[in-house]
Short mmCIF file of C-alpha atoms and ligand atoms in Angstrom, two decimals:
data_model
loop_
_atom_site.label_atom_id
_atom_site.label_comp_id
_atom_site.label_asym_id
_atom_site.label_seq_id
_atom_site.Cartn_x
_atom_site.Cartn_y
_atom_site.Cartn_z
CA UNK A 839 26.76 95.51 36.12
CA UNK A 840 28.62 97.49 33.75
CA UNK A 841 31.71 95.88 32.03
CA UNK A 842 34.85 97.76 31.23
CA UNK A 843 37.37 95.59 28.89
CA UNK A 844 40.73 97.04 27.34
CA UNK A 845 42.35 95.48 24.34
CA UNK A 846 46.10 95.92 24.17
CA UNK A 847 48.49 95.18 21.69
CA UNK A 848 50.78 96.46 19.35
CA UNK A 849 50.15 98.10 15.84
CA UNK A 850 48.08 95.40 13.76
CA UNK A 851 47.67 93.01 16.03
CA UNK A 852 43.93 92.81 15.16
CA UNK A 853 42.54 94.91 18.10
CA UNK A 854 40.15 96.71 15.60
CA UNK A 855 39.21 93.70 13.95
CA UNK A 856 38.60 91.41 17.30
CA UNK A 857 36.73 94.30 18.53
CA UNK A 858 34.10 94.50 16.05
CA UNK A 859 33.35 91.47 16.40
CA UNK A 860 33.49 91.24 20.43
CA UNK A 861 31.07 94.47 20.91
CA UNK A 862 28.42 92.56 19.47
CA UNK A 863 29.04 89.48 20.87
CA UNK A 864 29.14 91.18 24.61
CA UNK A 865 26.73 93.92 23.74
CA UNK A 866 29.25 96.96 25.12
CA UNK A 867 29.81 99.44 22.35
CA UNK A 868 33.34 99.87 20.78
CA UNK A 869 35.40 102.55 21.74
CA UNK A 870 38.57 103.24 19.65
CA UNK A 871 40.72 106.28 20.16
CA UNK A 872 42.26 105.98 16.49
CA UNK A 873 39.03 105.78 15.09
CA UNK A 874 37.83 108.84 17.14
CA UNK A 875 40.79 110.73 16.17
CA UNK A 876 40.28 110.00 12.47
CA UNK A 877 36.99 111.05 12.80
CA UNK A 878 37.85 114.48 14.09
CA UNK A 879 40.51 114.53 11.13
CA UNK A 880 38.14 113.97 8.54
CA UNK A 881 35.73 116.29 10.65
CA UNK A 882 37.99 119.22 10.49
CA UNK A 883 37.79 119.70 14.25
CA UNK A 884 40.07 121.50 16.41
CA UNK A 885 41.21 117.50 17.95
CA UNK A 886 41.88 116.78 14.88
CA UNK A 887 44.25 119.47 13.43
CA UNK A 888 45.73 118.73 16.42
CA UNK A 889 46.18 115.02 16.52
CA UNK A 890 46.76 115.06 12.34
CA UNK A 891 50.40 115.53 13.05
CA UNK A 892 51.01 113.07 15.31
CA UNK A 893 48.92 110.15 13.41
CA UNK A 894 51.16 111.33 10.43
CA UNK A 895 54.52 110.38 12.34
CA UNK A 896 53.15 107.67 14.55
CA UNK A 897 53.55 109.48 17.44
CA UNK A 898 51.12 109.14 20.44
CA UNK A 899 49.19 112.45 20.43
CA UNK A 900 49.37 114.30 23.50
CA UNK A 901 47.96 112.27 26.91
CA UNK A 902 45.87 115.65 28.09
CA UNK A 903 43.74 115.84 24.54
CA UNK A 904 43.59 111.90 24.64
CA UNK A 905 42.44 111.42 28.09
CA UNK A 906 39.75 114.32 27.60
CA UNK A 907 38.45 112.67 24.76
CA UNK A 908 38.22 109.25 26.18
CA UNK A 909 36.59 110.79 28.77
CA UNK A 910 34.04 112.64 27.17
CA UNK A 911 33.01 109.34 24.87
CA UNK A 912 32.69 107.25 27.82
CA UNK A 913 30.21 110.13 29.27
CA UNK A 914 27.47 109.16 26.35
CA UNK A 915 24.70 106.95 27.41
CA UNK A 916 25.86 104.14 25.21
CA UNK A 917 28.70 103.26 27.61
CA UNK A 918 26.66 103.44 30.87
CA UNK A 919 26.70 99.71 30.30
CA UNK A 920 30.09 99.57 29.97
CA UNK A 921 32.53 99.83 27.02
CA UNK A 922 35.05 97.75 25.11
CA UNK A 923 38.43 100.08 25.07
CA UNK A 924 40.54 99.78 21.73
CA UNK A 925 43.91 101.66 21.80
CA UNK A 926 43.31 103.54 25.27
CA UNK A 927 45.29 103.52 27.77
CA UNK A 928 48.91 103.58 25.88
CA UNK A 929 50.79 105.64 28.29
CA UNK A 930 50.91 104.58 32.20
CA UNK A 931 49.65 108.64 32.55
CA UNK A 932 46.53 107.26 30.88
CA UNK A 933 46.28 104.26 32.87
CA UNK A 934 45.75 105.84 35.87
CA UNK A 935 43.65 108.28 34.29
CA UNK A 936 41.23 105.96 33.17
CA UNK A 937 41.63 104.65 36.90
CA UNK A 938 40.43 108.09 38.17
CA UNK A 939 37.60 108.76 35.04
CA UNK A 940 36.26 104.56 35.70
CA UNK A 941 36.13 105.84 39.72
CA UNK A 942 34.24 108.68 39.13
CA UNK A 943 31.43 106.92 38.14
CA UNK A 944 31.65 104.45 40.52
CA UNK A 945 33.21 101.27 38.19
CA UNK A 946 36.55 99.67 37.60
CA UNK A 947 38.25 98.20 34.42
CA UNK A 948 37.22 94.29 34.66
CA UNK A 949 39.83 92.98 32.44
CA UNK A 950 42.89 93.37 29.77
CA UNK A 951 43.28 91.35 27.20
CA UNK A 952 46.78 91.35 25.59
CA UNK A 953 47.07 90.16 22.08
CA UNK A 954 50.26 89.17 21.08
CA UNK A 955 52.25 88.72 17.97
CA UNK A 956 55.86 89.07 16.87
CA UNK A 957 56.88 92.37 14.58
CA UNK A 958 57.74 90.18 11.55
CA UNK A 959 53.92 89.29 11.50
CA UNK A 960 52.48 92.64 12.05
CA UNK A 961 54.23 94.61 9.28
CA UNK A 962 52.90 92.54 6.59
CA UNK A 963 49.58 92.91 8.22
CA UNK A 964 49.94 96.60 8.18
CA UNK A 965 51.30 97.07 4.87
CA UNK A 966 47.93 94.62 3.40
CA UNK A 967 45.44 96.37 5.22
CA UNK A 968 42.22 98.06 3.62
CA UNK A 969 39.79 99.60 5.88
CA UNK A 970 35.94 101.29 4.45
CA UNK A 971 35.73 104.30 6.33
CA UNK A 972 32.07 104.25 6.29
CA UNK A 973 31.44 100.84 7.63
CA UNK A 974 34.57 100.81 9.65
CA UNK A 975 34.97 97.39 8.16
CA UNK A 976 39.08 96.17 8.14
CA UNK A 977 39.96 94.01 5.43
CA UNK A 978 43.59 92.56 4.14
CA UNK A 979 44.46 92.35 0.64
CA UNK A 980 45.86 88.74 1.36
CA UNK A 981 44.52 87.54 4.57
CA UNK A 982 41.15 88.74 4.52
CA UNK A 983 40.36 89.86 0.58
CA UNK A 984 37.04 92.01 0.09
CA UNK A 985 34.69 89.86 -2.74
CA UNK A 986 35.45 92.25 -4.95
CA UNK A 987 39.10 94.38 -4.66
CA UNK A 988 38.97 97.51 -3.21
CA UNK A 989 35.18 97.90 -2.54
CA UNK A 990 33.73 97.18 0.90
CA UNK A 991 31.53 94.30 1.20
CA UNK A 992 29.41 96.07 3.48
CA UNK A 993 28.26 99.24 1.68
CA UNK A 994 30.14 98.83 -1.65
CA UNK A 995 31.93 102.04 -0.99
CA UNK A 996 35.80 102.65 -2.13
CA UNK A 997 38.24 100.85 0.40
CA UNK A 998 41.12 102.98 1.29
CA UNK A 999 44.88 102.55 2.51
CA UNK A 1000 45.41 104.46 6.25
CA UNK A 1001 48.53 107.04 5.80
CA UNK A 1002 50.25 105.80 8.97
CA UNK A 1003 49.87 102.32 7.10
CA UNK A 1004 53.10 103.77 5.27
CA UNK A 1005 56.27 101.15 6.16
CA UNK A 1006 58.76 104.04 7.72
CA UNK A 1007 55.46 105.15 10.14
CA UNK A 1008 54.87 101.55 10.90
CA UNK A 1009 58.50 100.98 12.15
CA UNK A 1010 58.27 103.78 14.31
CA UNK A 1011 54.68 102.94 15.71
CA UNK A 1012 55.77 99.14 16.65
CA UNK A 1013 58.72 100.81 18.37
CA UNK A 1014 56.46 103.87 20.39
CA UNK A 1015 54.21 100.43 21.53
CA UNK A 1016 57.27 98.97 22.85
CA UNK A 1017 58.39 101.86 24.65
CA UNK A 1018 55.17 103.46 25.95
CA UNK A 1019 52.59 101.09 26.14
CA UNK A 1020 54.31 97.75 26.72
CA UNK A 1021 54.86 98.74 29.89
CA UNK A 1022 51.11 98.77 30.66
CA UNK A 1023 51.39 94.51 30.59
CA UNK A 1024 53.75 94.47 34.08
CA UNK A 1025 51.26 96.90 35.30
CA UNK A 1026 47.92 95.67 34.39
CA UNK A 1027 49.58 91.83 34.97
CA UNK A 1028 50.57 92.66 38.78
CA UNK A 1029 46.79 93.64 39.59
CA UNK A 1030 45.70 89.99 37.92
CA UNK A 1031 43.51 92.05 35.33
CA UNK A 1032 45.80 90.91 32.23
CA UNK A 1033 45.46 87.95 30.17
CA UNK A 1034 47.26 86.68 27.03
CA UNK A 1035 45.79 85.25 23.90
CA UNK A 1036 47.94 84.04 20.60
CA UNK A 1037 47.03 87.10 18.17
CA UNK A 1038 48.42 85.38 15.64
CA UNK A 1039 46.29 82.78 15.35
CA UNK A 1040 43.32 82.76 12.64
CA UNK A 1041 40.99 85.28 13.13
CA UNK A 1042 37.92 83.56 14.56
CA UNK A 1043 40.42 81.60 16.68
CA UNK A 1044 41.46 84.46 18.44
CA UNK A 1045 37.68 85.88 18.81
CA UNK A 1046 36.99 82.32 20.32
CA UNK A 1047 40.27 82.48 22.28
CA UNK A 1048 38.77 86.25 24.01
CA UNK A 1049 35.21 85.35 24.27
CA UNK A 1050 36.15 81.87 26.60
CA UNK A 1051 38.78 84.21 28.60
CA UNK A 1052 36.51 86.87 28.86
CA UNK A 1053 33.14 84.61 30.13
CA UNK A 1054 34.81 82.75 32.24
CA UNK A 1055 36.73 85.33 34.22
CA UNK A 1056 33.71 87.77 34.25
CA UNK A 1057 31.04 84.80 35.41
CA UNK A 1058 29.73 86.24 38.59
P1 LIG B 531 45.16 103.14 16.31
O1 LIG B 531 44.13 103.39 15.30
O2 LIG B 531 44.77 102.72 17.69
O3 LIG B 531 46.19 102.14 15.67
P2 LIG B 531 47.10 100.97 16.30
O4 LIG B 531 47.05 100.72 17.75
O5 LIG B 531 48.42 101.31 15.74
O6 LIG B 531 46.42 99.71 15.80
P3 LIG B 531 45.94 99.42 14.38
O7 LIG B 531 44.57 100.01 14.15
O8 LIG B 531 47.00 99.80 13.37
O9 LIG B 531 45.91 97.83 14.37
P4 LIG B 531 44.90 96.82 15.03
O10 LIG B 531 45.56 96.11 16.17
O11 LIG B 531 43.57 97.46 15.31
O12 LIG B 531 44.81 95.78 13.83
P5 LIG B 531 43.63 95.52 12.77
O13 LIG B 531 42.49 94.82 13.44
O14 LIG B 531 43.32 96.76 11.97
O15 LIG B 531 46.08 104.44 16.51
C1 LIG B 531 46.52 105.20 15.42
C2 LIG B 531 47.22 106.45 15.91
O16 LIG B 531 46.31 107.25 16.71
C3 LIG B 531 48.43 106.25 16.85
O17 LIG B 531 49.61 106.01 16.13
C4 LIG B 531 48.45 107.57 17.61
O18 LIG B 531 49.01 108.60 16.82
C5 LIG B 531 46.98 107.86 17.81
N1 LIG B 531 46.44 107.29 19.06
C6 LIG B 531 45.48 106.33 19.16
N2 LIG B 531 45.23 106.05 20.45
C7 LIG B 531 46.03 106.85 21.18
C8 LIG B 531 46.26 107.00 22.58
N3 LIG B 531 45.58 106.26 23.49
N4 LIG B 531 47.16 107.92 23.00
C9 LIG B 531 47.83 108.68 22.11
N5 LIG B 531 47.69 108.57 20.76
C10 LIG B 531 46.80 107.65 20.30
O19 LIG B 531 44.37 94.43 11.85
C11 LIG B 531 45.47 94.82 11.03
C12 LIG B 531 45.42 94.03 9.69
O20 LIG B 531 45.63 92.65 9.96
C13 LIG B 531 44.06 94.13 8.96
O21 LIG B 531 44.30 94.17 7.58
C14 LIG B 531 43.34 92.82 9.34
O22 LIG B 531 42.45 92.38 8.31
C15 LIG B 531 44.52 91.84 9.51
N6 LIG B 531 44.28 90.87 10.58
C16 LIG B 531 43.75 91.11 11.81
N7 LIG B 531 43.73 89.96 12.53
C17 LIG B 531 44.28 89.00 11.73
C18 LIG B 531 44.55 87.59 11.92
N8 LIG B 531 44.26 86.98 13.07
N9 LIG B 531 45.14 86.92 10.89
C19 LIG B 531 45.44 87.54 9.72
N10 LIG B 531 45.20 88.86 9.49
C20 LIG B 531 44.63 89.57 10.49
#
């Protein structure tokens, strides 16, 4: 039966890096609508001139262009399975659009899991973080140091700094969570798909903290 998991949570919570590590533990690939849009930025598409502006100011790009994108990743065969959603829905017009998109083909999201963690810890996080855009591999310069600084582990390429890692942008995308997607939590919470788990915990605690959630509500 095919799984469909969201991971909310504000701006450096650890989403991306819980993720990773959670697609291969549940064997449902990753999708993450920042990562897709950055990949039609650095593609040059027509998405991403589009979304480029909005990424920029750490605004939430439009919800048509974001909901047709979804939509068109979760059509690849790779998610027939299922998929583990990263950053989508953030608006409750995307929410019900992932309702509609889910119905289509005959599934339903199984679960939400909401990280949490207060402001004061995720700016630091933010400001810290080094990400390998060929690996997709998230590092910290404090909390979670590459062997050697700024190359990846992975694939020894460069590591970079994200431009909406920038403090004004991060401000402004803690406070466009708080206003557009917290909301999501009442909703997703009053249809018993939400559960919490303490994002500021260590990393591995937290993965541990999802995977026992996650088996134990989805045990047939
Ligand atoms: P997106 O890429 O989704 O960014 P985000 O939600 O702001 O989340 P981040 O990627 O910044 O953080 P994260 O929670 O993944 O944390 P990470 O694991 O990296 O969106 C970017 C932009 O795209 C948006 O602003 C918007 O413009 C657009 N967009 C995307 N989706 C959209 C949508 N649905 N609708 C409209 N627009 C959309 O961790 C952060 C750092 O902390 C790392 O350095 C990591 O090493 C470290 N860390 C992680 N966990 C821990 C831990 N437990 N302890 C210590 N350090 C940790």
């Amino acid at each position: 039966m095919a799984r469909y998991l969201i991971l909310l949570g504000p701006p450096g919570v650890g989403k991306g890096t819980q993720a990773r590590r959670l697609a291969s533990a549940l064997g449902i690939p990753h999708v993450s609508s920042g990562d897709l849009f950055r990949a039609n930025v650095d593609g040059a598409t027509e998405l991403g001139r589009v979304a480029k502006d909005y990424l920029d100011r750490g605004l939430l790009v439009p919800d048509d262009v974001t909901i047709g994108m979804i939509d068109e990743r979760l059509a690849r065969p790779d998610c027939a399975g299922g998929a583990l959603l990263d950053g989508f829905p953030r608006t409750v017009a995307q929410a019900q659009a992932l309702d509609d998109l889910l119905a289509r083909r005959g599934a339903a999201i199984d679960l939400v899991a909401d990280l949490r963690a207060r402001p004061e810890v995720l700016v630091p996080r933010l400001s810290g973080r080094r990400t390998c855009k060929a690996s997709g591999h998230i590092y910290h310069e404090a909390y979670n140091p590459p062997a050697r600084p700024g190359v990846c582990d992975v694939d020894g390429s460069p590591l970079i700094q994200r431009d909406d890692d920038r403090p004004e942008t991060v401000e402004r995308r803690i406070r466009v969570y708080l206003e557009q997607t917290a909301p999501l939590e009442a909703l997703y919470r009053a249809r018993r798909l939400l559960f919490e788990v303490d994002g500021e915990q260590p990393v591995e605690a937290v993965t541990d903290s999802l995977l026992r959630e996650i088996r134990r509500r989805t045990a047939a």
